[in-house]
Amino acid sequence: MGNVVEKFIAPFLTLRLPGMWLVMLHYGGLVGGVVTVSTIGPQLVSQPPYLWGQNAGLVNVGGLIGASLGAVLTYVAADRSIKRQAKHESHGFGEPESRLPILLPGLLLATTGLWVFGFCAAHPGPGRWVGLEVGYGMIAFGVMQIPSIGFNYIIEAYHAVSGDCFVMITCLRAIIGFAWTFFVSDWVQQRGAAEPFGVFGFVLAETWGRQNSSPTYRSIQHTQPYHDMEDNGLPHLSRFITDHDDQGKAVYSTAIPEALGWQELADGTRFSLGYTTNQFPVNLSQGADIKTYQHYTANLPGIMVPGGTVLRIVDIKPGATSPMHRTVSLDYGVVLEGEVWLVLDSGEVRLMKRGDTAIQRGTNHAWRNASSSTWARMLYVLQEAAPLEVQGQKLAEDYGGLHGVRPSG
């Protein structure tokens, strides 16, 4: 029974993710626009001066053309754009946020399409049916492009809970998208088409403007100094990186502050990325590895980095238990402070005390702070493993509902 309740609640928990609202409002608004146009469009062209009669359904031709163009352009341009940006601007790394600017052309067209359709519907004339068709096509173009890009963003940004995200997006899209169809016909009859479609356009434009100002995936992935967080009784940590000076002498690098930055997850767990690499053997020349680490401090990776290594420190709240999860990696976990239970999905457990080490070989596991009053601290070193098969079944990464951490990759 508890598992059923947990599954039922899980989609609602995704409403705290800012990117969810962005995609949901775009999708719901556009679907509502299309449903509204398809509802009143045939009525408009059946009346004077058009009098299309039984051919009133041809008003949907514009939507069909717009949807086709939107699908083709999205297929051709979406991934190509993010790959090009990753290659030239991000040292080969693609971030979920990089997809968001690609939404702008579709949002601009869809917003303008609502206004064009509304203006032409409010001022009928012999040739104004062209405006109705063009406006409808612009809206349909946006419907094909914007959700496709938004859904890819959700998958990449919130991979572990993307299924729950789509459940909630679908439900609220239906509510948002179809709610205004119950009153839009009366609104058009009483106030004319220009006002409702003008309002719809401004609402969509508002979500477009907030795309750049609202916190999305990257903004909830930021790190902060430990002293800016609530004191948990554990010591502040520093990381010291060595380098070479112009004479080849060993020195300490000043490229990165020595104090560690920390990320606080939704459940209160704190992550600190001590160091990371993305290739083996590691390239130490010209500070290449330090530049890689600098990139990852600004664009936090998943639990594991393919082809590289991760050094991570994790602070666990009193009594807290992580979700049961798996990464396809070989992990060394060392208890630095407190005592921690290592729980396997078979039900087997071990109590790890300060200095104890766990060798985690791609198994499904959870961590639980053994104390109900004090924080615990773990240090992990992770490296990618070859694809893992057990009894003929290929095991994949599974965060088990761990929120606030991007997928490895």
CSV table of C-alpha atoms in Angstrom, one decimal:
chain,number,residue,atom,x,y,z
A,1,MET,CA,0.0,0.0,0.0
A,2,GLY,CA,2.9,2.4,0.9
A,3,ASN,CA,4.4,1.8,-2.5
A,4,VAL,CA,1.1,2.7,-4.3
A,5,VAL,CA,0.8,5.9,-2.3
A,6,GLU,CA,4.5,6.8,-3.1
A,7,LYS,CA,3.9,6.2,-6.8
A,8,PHE,CA,0.7,8.3,-6.7
A,9,ILE,CA,2.5,11.2,-5.0
A,10,ALA,CA,5.7,11.1,-7.1
A,11,PRO,CA,4.4,13.1,-10.1
A,12,PHE,CA,3.1,15.9,-7.8
A,13,LEU,CA,6.6,16.2,-6.3
A,14,THR,CA,7.9,17.2,-9.7
A,15,LEU,CA,6.0,20.5,-9.5
A,16,ARG,CA,8.9,21.9,-7.5
A,17,LEU,CA,11.1,21.7,-10.6
A,18,PRO,CA,11.1,25.1,-12.4
A,19,GLY,CA,11.7,23.6,-15.8
A,20,MET,CA,8.6,21.6,-15.4
A,21,TRP,CA,6.4,24.7,-15.2
A,22,LEU,CA,8.2,26.2,-18.2
A,23,VAL,CA,7.5,23.2,-20.5
A,24,MET,CA,4.0,22.6,-19.1
A,25,LEU,CA,2.8,26.2,-19.6
A,26,HIS,CA,4.3,26.4,-23.1
A,27,TYR,CA,2.7,23.0,-24.0
A,28,GLY,CA,-0.7,23.8,-22.4
A,29,GLY,CA,-0.9,27.2,-23.9
A,30,LEU,CA,-0.2,26.1,-27.4
A,31,VAL,CA,-2.5,23.1,-27.3
A,32,GLY,CA,-5.2,25.4,-26.0
A,33,GLY,CA,-4.6,27.8,-28.9
A,34,VAL,CA,-4.9,25.0,-31.5
A,35,VAL,CA,-8.0,23.6,-29.9
A,36,THR,CA,-9.6,27.1,-29.8
A,37,VAL,CA,-8.7,27.8,-33.4
A,38,SER,CA,-10.0,24.5,-34.6
A,39,THR,CA,-13.2,25.1,-32.6
A,40,ILE,CA,-14.1,28.6,-33.9
A,41,GLY,CA,-12.2,28.6,-37.2
A,42,PRO,CA,-14.9,26.5,-39.1
A,43,GLN,CA,-17.6,28.7,-37.6
A,44,LEU,CA,-15.9,31.9,-38.9
A,45,VAL,CA,-15.4,30.7,-42.5
A,46,SER,CA,-19.0,29.3,-42.6
A,47,GLN,CA,-20.3,32.9,-42.1
A,48,PRO,CA,-20.2,35.9,-44.4
A,49,PRO,CA,-18.2,37.0,-46.2
A,50,TYR,CA,-16.5,33.6,-46.6
A,51,LEU,CA,-19.5,31.2,-46.8
A,52,TRP,CA,-17.3,28.1,-47.2
A,53,GLY,CA,-20.2,25.9,-46.2
A,54,GLN,CA,-19.3,22.2,-46.3
A,55,ASN,CA,-15.7,23.2,-47.1
A,56,ALA,CA,-15.2,25.0,-43.7
A,57,GLY,CA,-12.9,22.2,-42.7
A,58,LEU,CA,-10.3,23.6,-45.1
A,59,VAL,CA,-9.4,26.2,-42.5
A,60,ASN,CA,-7.3,23.4,-41.0
A,61,VAL,CA,-5.0,23.3,-44.1
A,62,GLY,CA,-2.9,26.1,-42.7
A,63,GLY,CA,-2.5,24.1,-39.4
A,64,LEU,CA,-1.4,21.0,-41.3
A,65,ILE,CA,1.2,22.9,-43.3
A,66,GLY,CA,2.5,24.7,-40.2
A,67,ALA,CA,2.7,21.4,-38.3
A,68,SER,CA,4.6,19.7,-41.1
A,69,LEU,CA,7.1,22.5,-41.4
A,70,GLY,CA,7.6,22.6,-37.7
A,71,ALA,CA,8.2,18.9,-37.5
A,72,VAL,CA,10.8,19.0,-40.3
A,73,LEU,CA,12.7,22.0,-38.9
A,74,THR,CA,12.7,20.6,-35.4
A,75,TYR,CA,14.1,17.2,-36.6
A,76,VAL,CA,16.8,18.9,-38.7
A,77,ALA,CA,17.9,21.7,-36.4
A,78,ALA,CA,17.3,20.8,-32.7
A,79,ASP,CA,20.1,18.4,-32.0
A,80,ARG,CA,22.4,19.9,-34.6
A,81,SER,CA,22.2,23.2,-32.8
A,82,ILE,CA,23.1,21.9,-29.4
A,83,LYS,CA,25.9,19.7,-30.7
A,84,ARG,CA,27.4,22.7,-32.5
A,85,GLN,CA,27.2,24.8,-29.4
A,86,ALA,CA,28.8,22.0,-27.3
A,87,LYS,CA,31.6,21.6,-29.7
A,88,HIS,CA,32.5,25.3,-30.1
A,89,GLU,CA,31.6,26.8,-26.8
A,90,SER,CA,31.5,24.1,-24.1
A,91,HIS,CA,34.6,22.0,-24.7
A,92,GLY,CA,32.4,19.1,-26.1
A,93,PHE,CA,29.9,19.2,-23.2
A,94,GLY,CA,26.2,19.7,-23.9
A,95,GLU,CA,24.0,21.1,-21.1
A,96,PRO,CA,20.2,20.8,-20.9
A,97,GLU,CA,19.9,24.6,-20.7
A,98,SER,CA,21.5,24.9,-24.1
A,99,ARG,CA,18.2,23.6,-25.7
A,100,LEU,CA,16.1,26.5,-24.3
A,101,PRO,CA,17.2,29.2,-26.8
A,102,ILE,CA,16.0,26.9,-29.6
A,103,LEU,CA,12.5,27.4,-28.4
A,104,LEU,CA,12.4,31.1,-29.2
A,105,PRO,CA,11.7,31.0,-32.9
A,106,GLY,CA,8.7,28.7,-32.3
A,107,LEU,CA,7.4,30.8,-29.5
A,108,LEU,CA,7.7,34.0,-31.5
A,109,LEU,CA,5.8,32.4,-34.4
A,110,ALA,CA,3.1,30.9,-32.2
A,111,THR,CA,2.6,34.1,-30.3
A,112,THR,CA,2.4,36.2,-33.5
A,113,GLY,CA,0.1,33.5,-35.0
A,114,LEU,CA,-2.4,34.0,-32.2
A,115,TRP,CA,-2.5,37.7,-32.8
A,116,VAL,CA,-2.8,37.3,-36.6
A,117,PHE,CA,-5.6,34.9,-36.3
A,118,GLY,CA,-7.4,37.0,-33.8
A,119,PHE,CA,-7.1,40.2,-35.9
A,120,CYS,CA,-8.3,38.6,-39.1
A,121,ALA,CA,-11.2,36.9,-37.3
A,122,ALA,CA,-12.2,40.2,-35.8
A,123,HIS,CA,-12.0,42.1,-39.1
A,124,PRO,CA,-13.4,39.7,-41.8
A,125,GLY,CA,-13.0,40.5,-45.4
A,126,PRO,CA,-12.8,38.8,-48.8
A,127,GLY,CA,-9.0,38.0,-48.5
A,128,ARG,CA,-8.8,37.7,-44.7
A,129,TRP,CA,-9.1,33.9,-44.9
A,130,VAL,CA,-5.4,33.9,-45.8
A,131,GLY,CA,-4.6,35.5,-42.5
A,132,LEU,CA,-6.7,32.9,-40.7
A,133,GLU,CA,-4.8,30.1,-42.5
A,134,VAL,CA,-1.3,31.7,-41.9
A,135,GLY,CA,-2.1,32.4,-38.2
A,136,TYR,CA,-3.2,28.9,-37.7
A,137,GLY,CA,-0.1,27.6,-39.4
A,138,MET,CA,2.1,29.7,-37.2
A,139,ILE,CA,0.5,28.3,-34.1
A,140,ALA,CA,0.7,24.7,-35.3
A,141,PHE,CA,4.4,25.2,-36.1
A,142,GLY,CA,5.0,26.2,-32.5
A,143,VAL,CA,3.0,23.1,-31.3
A,144,MET,CA,5.3,20.8,-33.2
A,145,GLN,CA,8.6,22.5,-32.3
A,146,ILE,CA,8.2,23.7,-28.7
A,147,PRO,CA,7.0,20.5,-26.9
A,148,SER,CA,9.6,18.4,-28.8
A,149,ILE,CA,12.5,20.5,-27.6
A,150,GLY,CA,10.9,21.0,-24.1
A,151,PHE,CA,10.5,17.2,-23.7
A,152,ASN,CA,14.1,16.6,-24.6
A,153,TYR,CA,15.1,19.2,-22.0
A,154,ILE,CA,13.0,17.4,-19.3
A,155,ILE,CA,14.6,14.1,-20.1
A,156,GLU,CA,18.1,15.5,-20.0
A,157,ALA,CA,17.7,17.8,-17.0
A,158,TYR,CA,15.5,15.5,-14.8
A,159,HIS,CA,16.3,12.1,-16.2
A,160,ALA,CA,15.7,10.2,-12.9
A,161,VAL,CA,12.1,11.5,-12.6
A,162,SER,CA,11.3,12.2,-16.2
A,163,GLY,CA,8.5,9.7,-16.3
A,164,ASP,CA,6.8,11.4,-13.3
A,165,CYS,CA,7.4,14.8,-15.0
A,166,PHE,CA,5.6,13.6,-18.2
A,167,VAL,CA,2.6,12.3,-16.1
A,168,MET,CA,2.2,15.7,-14.5
A,169,ILE,CA,2.8,17.6,-17.8
A,170,THR,CA,0.1,15.6,-19.5
A,171,CYS,CA,-2.4,16.1,-16.8
A,172,LEU,CA,-1.9,19.8,-16.4
A,173,ARG,CA,-1.6,20.4,-20.1
A,174,ALA,CA,-5.1,18.9,-20.5
A,175,ILE,CA,-6.4,21.2,-17.7
A,176,ILE,CA,-4.7,24.4,-19.1
A,177,GLY,CA,-5.1,23.5,-22.8
A,178,PHE,CA,-8.8,22.7,-22.7
A,179,ALA,CA,-10.0,25.0,-19.8
A,180,TRP,CA,-10.4,28.0,-22.0
A,181,THR,CA,-12.4,26.1,-24.7
A,182,PHE,CA,-15.3,26.1,-22.3
A,183,PHE,CA,-15.6,29.9,-22.4
A,184,VAL,CA,-13.8,31.1,-25.5
A,185,SER,CA,-16.8,30.8,-27.8
A,186,ASP,CA,-18.9,33.0,-25.6
A,187,TRP,CA,-16.0,35.4,-25.2
A,188,VAL,CA,-15.6,35.7,-29.0
A,189,GLN,CA,-19.3,36.3,-29.5
A,190,GLN,CA,-19.4,39.0,-26.8
A,191,ARG,CA,-16.1,40.8,-27.3
A,192,GLY,CA,-14.9,39.8,-30.7
A,193,ALA,CA,-12.0,37.5,-31.6
A,194,ALA,CA,-9.3,40.2,-31.2
A,195,GLU,CA,-9.5,40.4,-27.4
A,196,PRO,CA,-9.3,36.7,-26.5
A,197,PHE,CA,-6.6,35.9,-29.0
A,198,GLY,CA,-4.7,39.0,-28.0
A,199,VAL,CA,-4.9,37.9,-24.3
A,200,PHE,CA,-3.8,34.4,-25.2
A,201,GLY,CA,-0.9,35.8,-27.2
A,202,PHE,CA,0.3,38.0,-24.4
A,203,VAL,CA,0.1,35.1,-21.9
A,204,LEU,CA,2.3,33.0,-24.2
A,205,ALA,CA,4.6,35.9,-24.7
A,206,GLU,CA,4.9,36.2,-20.9
A,207,THR,CA,6.1,32.6,-20.6
A,208,TRP,CA,8.5,33.4,-23.4
A,209,GLY,CA,9.9,36.3,-21.5
A,210,ARG,CA,10.1,34.3,-18.2
A,211,GLN,CA,12.1,31.6,-19.9
A,212,ASN,CA,15.3,33.7,-19.5
A,213,SER,CA,14.5,34.9,-16.0
A,214,SER,CA,13.0,31.8,-14.3
A,215,PRO,CA,15.3,29.4,-12.5
A,216,THR,CA,15.5,26.2,-14.5
A,217,TYR,CA,17.8,23.2,-14.3
A,218,ARG,CA,21.2,25.0,-14.2
A,219,SER,CA,20.1,27.4,-11.5
A,220,ILE,CA,19.1,24.6,-9.1
A,221,GLN,CA,22.5,22.9,-9.8
A,222,HIS,CA,24.6,25.8,-8.3
A,223,THR,CA,27.1,25.4,-5.6
A,224,GLN,CA,27.7,27.7,-2.6
A,225,PRO,CA,30.3,28.0,0.1
A,226,TYR,CA,29.8,25.8,3.1
A,227,HIS,CA,29.7,28.8,5.5
A,228,ASP,CA,26.6,30.0,3.6
A,229,MET,CA,24.7,26.9,4.6
A,230,GLU,CA,23.1,26.0,7.9
A,231,ASP,CA,25.9,24.7,10.2
A,232,ASN,CA,25.7,20.9,10.5
A,233,GLY,CA,28.5,20.5,13.0
A,234,LEU,CA,31.0,19.0,10.4
A,235,PRO,CA,34.3,20.7,9.6
A,236,HIS,CA,34.7,22.9,6.5
A,237,LEU,CA,36.9,21.3,3.9
A,238,SER,CA,39.5,22.5,1.4
A,239,ARG,CA,41.0,20.9,-1.7
A,240,PHE,CA,44.6,21.6,-2.6
A,241,ILE,CA,45.6,21.2,-6.3
A,242,THR,CA,49.3,21.0,-7.3
A,243,ASP,CA,50.8,22.4,-10.5
A,244,HIS,CA,54.1,23.4,-12.0
A,245,ASP,CA,55.6,26.9,-12.4
A,246,ASP,CA,57.5,28.2,-15.4
A,247,GLN,CA,60.7,26.6,-14.0
A,248,GLY,CA,59.1,23.2,-13.6
A,249,LYS,CA,58.9,23.5,-9.8
A,250,ALA,CA,55.9,22.1,-7.9
A,251,VAL,CA,53.5,24.8,-6.7
A,252,TYR,CA,49.9,25.0,-5.6
A,253,SER,CA,47.5,25.9,-8.3
A,254,THR,CA,45.5,29.2,-7.8
A,255,ALA,CA,43.2,28.5,-10.7
A,256,ILE,CA,40.4,27.4,-8.4
A,257,PRO,CA,39.6,28.5,-4.8
A,258,GLU,CA,40.8,26.0,-2.2
A,259,ALA,CA,37.5,26.0,-0.3
A,260,LEU,CA,35.0,23.4,-1.7
A,261,GLY,CA,31.7,24.5,-3.1
A,262,TRP,CA,28.6,22.6,-2.0
A,263,GLN,CA,25.3,21.7,-3.7
A,264,GLU,CA,22.2,21.0,-1.4
A,265,LEU,CA,19.7,18.6,-2.8
A,266,ALA,CA,15.9,18.8,-2.2
A,267,ASP,CA,16.1,16.2,0.7
A,268,GLY,CA,18.9,18.2,2.5
A,269,THR,CA,21.8,16.0,1.4
A,270,ARG,CA,24.9,18.0,0.5
A,271,PHE,CA,27.2,17.2,-2.4
A,272,SER,CA,30.7,18.6,-3.0
A,273,LEU,CA,32.6,17.9,-6.2
A,274,GLY,CA,36.2,17.5,-5.0
A,275,TYR,CA,37.7,16.8,-8.5
A,276,THR,CA,36.7,15.2,-11.7
A,277,THR,CA,38.3,14.1,-15.0
A,278,ASN,CA,36.8,13.0,-18.3
A,279,GLN,CA,39.4,10.8,-20.0
A,280,PHE,CA,42.0,8.1,-19.3
A,281,PRO,CA,44.9,8.5,-19.2
A,282,VAL,CA,44.4,12.0,-17.8
A,283,ASN,CA,46.0,14.9,-19.7
A,284,LEU,CA,47.8,17.0,-17.2
A,285,SER,CA,49.6,19.2,-19.7
A,286,GLN,CA,48.8,22.9,-19.9
A,287,GLY,CA,46.3,22.5,-17.1
A,288,ALA,CA,43.9,20.6,-19.3
A,289,ASP,CA,42.5,18.5,-16.4
A,290,ILE,CA,42.0,21.7,-14.3
A,291,LYS,CA,40.0,23.3,-17.1
A,292,THR,CA,37.8,20.2,-17.3
A,293,TYR,CA,37.2,20.4,-13.5
A,294,GLN,CA,36.4,24.1,-13.8
A,295,HIS,CA,33.8,23.3,-16.4
A,296,TYR,CA,32.2,20.7,-14.2
A,297,THR,CA,32.1,23.0,-11.2
A,298,ALA,CA,30.0,25.4,-13.2
A,299,ASN,CA,28.0,22.6,-14.9
A,300,LEU,CA,27.6,19.9,-12.3
A,301,PRO,CA,27.9,16.3,-13.7
A,302,GLY,CA,25.9,13.3,-12.9
A,303,ILE,CA,27.0,10.9,-10.2
A,304,MET,CA,29.5,9.4,-12.6
A,305,VAL,CA,31.4,10.9,-15.6
A,306,PRO,CA,31.9,8.6,-18.6
A,307,GLY,CA,35.5,7.9,-19.4
A,308,GLY,CA,36.7,9.8,-16.3
A,309,THR,CA,36.8,9.8,-12.5
A,310,VAL,CA,34.8,11.7,-9.8
A,311,LEU,CA,35.9,12.6,-6.3
A,312,ARG,CA,32.8,13.6,-4.3
A,313,ILE,CA,32.1,14.3,-0.6
A,314,VAL,CA,28.6,13.8,0.6
A,315,ASP,CA,27.0,15.0,3.9
A,316,ILE,CA,24.0,13.0,5.0
A,317,LYS,CA,21.4,14.4,7.4
A,318,PRO,CA,20.6,12.7,10.7
A,319,GLY,CA,18.5,9.6,10.1
A,320,ALA,CA,18.3,10.2,6.3
A,321,THR,CA,18.2,7.4,3.8
A,322,SER,CA,19.1,7.8,0.1
A,323,PRO,CA,16.9,6.3,-2.6
A,324,MET,CA,17.9,2.8,-3.7
A,325,HIS,CA,20.1,3.5,-6.7
A,326,ARG,CA,22.6,2.2,-9.1
A,327,THR,CA,25.4,3.7,-11.3
A,328,VAL,CA,27.3,1.6,-13.9
A,329,SER,CA,30.6,2.4,-12.1
A,330,LEU,CA,33.2,1.1,-9.7
A,331,ASP,CA,33.0,3.2,-6.5
A,332,TYR,CA,35.2,3.5,-3.5
A,333,GLY,CA,33.3,4.9,-0.5
A,334,VAL,CA,35.0,5.9,2.8
A,335,VAL,CA,33.3,7.1,6.0
A,336,LEU,CA,34.9,10.3,7.1
A,337,GLU,CA,32.5,11.3,9.9
A,338,GLY,CA,29.8,9.4,11.8
A,339,GLU,CA,28.4,5.9,11.0
A,340,VAL,CA,26.5,4.9,7.9
A,341,TRP,CA,24.5,1.8,7.0
A,342,LEU,CA,25.1,0.5,3.5
A,343,VAL,CA,21.9,-1.2,2.4
A,344,LEU,CA,21.6,-3.6,-0.6
A,345,ASP,CA,18.4,-4.4,-2.5
A,346,SER,CA,18.7,-8.0,-1.3
A,347,GLY,CA,18.1,-6.7,2.3
A,348,GLU,CA,21.7,-7.3,3.4
A,349,VAL,CA,23.3,-4.4,5.4
A,350,ARG,CA,26.7,-3.4,6.8
A,351,LEU,CA,27.4,-0.7,9.4
A,352,MET,CA,30.3,1.4,8.3
A,353,LYS,CA,32.3,3.3,10.9
A,354,ARG,CA,34.8,6.0,10.5
A,355,GLY,CA,37.6,4.9,8.1
A,356,ASP,CA,35.6,1.9,6.8
A,357,THR,CA,35.6,1.4,3.0
A,358,ALA,CA,32.9,0.1,0.7
A,359,ILE,CA,33.7,-1.2,-2.8
A,360,GLN,CA,30.5,-0.6,-4.8
A,361,ARG,CA,30.5,-2.6,-8.0
A,362,GLY,CA,27.4,-1.4,-9.9
A,363,THR,CA,24.9,-2.9,-7.4
A,364,ASN,CA,21.6,-1.4,-6.3
A,365,HIS,CA,22.1,0.2,-2.9
A,366,ALA,CA,21.2,2.9,-0.5
A,367,TRP,CA,23.0,4.9,2.3
A,368,ARG,CA,21.4,5.6,5.7
A,369,ASN,CA,22.9,7.8,8.4
A,370,ALA,CA,22.9,5.5,11.5
A,371,SER,CA,22.5,8.5,13.8
A,372,SER,CA,19.3,10.3,14.5
A,373,SER,CA,21.0,13.4,15.9
A,374,THR,CA,24.3,14.0,14.0
A,375,TRP,CA,25.3,14.4,10.4
A,376,ALA,CA,27.5,11.8,8.6
A,377,ARG,CA,30.1,12.4,5.9
A,378,MET,CA,31.2,10.1,3.1
A,379,LEU,CA,34.0,10.4,0.5
A,380,TYR,CA,33.6,8.7,-2.8
A,381,VAL,CA,35.9,8.0,-5.8
A,382,LEU,CA,34.0,6.8,-8.9
A,383,GLN,CA,35.1,5.5,-12.3
A,384,GLU,CA,33.1,4.3,-15.2
A,385,ALA,CA,32.6,0.6,-15.6
A,386,ALA,CA,32.0,-1.5,-18.8
A,387,PRO,CA,28.4,-2.3,-19.5
A,388,LEU,CA,27.2,-4.6,-16.7
A,389,GLU,CA,25.2,-7.8,-17.3
A,390,VAL,CA,23.9,-10.1,-14.6
A,391,GLN,CA,22.1,-13.4,-15.5
A,392,GLY,CA,21.8,-12.2,-19.0
A,393,GLN,CA,20.1,-8.9,-18.0
A,394,LYS,CA,21.8,-5.6,-18.8
A,395,LEU,CA,21.8,-3.3,-15.8
A,396,ALA,CA,21.5,0.4,-16.4
A,397,GLU,CA,21.9,3.5,-14.3
A,398,ASP,CA,18.9,4.1,-12.0
A,399,TYR,CA,18.7,7.0,-9.6
A,400,GLY,CA,15.6,5.6,-7.9
A,401,GLY,CA,14.0,9.0,-7.5
A,402,LEU,CA,17.1,11.0,-6.5
A,403,HIS,CA,16.2,14.6,-7.2
A,404,GLY,CA,18.5,17.4,-8.2
A,405,VAL,CA,21.3,15.4,-9.8
A,406,ARG,CA,21.6,15.1,-13.6
A,407,PRO,CA,22.0,11.8,-15.3
A,408,SER,CA,25.5,10.5,-15.9
A,409,GLY,CA,26.6,11.1,-19.5
